[in-house]
XYZ file of C-alpha atoms in Angstrom:
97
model
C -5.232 -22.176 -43.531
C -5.681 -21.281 -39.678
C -5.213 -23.416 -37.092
C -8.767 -24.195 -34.799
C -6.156 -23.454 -31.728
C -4.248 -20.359 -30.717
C -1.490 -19.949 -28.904
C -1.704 -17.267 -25.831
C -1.660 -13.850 -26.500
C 1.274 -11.875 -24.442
C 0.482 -7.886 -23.662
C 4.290 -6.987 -22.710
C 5.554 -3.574 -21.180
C 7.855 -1.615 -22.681
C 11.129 -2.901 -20.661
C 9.159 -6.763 -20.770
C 8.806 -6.647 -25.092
C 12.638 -5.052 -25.427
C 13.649 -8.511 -23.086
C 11.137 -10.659 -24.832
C 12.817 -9.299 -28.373
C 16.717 -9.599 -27.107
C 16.396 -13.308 -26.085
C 14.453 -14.270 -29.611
C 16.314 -11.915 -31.928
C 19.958 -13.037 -30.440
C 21.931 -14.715 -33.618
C 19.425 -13.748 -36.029
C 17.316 -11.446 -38.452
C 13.988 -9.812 -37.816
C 12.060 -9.477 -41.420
C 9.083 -7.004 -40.599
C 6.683 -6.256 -42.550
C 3.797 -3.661 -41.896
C 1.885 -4.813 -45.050
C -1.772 -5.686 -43.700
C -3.914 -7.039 -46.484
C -6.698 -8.387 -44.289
C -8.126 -8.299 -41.080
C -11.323 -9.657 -39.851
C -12.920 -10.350 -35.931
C -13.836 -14.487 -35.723
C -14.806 -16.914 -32.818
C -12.591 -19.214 -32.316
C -11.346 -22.031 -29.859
C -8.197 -20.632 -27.886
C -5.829 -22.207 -24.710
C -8.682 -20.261 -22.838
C -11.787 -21.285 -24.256
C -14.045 -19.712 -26.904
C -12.785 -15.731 -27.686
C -13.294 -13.526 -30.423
C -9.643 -13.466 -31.749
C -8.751 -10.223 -35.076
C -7.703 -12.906 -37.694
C -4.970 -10.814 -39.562
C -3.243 -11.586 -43.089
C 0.232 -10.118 -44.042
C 2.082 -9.987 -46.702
C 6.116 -10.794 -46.745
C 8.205 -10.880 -49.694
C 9.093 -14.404 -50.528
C 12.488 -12.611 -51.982
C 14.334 -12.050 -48.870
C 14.046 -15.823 -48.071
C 15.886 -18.812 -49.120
C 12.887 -21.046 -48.115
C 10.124 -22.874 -49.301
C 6.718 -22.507 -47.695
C 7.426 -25.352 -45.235
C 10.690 -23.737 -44.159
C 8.942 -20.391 -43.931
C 6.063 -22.273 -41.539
C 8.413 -23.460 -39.443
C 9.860 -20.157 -38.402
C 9.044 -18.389 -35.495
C 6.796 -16.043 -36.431
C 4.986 -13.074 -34.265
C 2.623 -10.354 -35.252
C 3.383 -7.241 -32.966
C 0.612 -4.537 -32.337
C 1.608 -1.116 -31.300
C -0.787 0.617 -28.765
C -1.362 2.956 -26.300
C -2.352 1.904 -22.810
C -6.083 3.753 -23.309
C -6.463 1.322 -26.134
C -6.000 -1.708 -23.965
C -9.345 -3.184 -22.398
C -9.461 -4.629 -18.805
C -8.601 -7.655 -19.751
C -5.411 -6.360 -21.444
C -4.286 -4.272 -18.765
C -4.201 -7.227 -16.097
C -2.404 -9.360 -18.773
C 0.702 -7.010 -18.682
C 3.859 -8.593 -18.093
């Protein structure tokens, strides 16, 4: 079900995430969903070596979507996290863009 390797993850400002959102939302929909049914910590291989990654499982409704389950994997997909700057480690803070 999950892939062994992970893409990067971004930590955007405020300004940063509203220009990271215009250039991928241009000429299309955004289908959110806040409906969390699972989250767990695991180790896994990432672009930067071995890191504890939260693996998280959400739940869309398949009836907004004209798509099968390939056509739904090939979307772009992107879970967003809301937090406050206390809640981001070290690490976090030096990854702001």
């Amino acid at each position: 079900m999950f892939s062994t390797y992970f893409m990067p993850t971004y930590v955007f400002n405020e300004k940063s995430f509203l220009e990271f959102v215009k250039k991928n939302v241009e000429g299309s929909f955004a289908v959110v969903s806040s409906d969390v049914v699972d989250v767990d910590v695991e180790e896994m291989e990432t672009h930067l070596g071995r890191k504890k990654v939260f693996v998280v499982k959400f739940a869309i409704s398949t009836d907004v979507f004209d798509l099968n389950v390939d056509e739904f994997d090939e979307l772009i997909k992107y879970a967003v996290v809301f937090v406050g700057e206390d809640n981001l480690s070290e690490e976090g803070r030096r990854a702001v863009r």
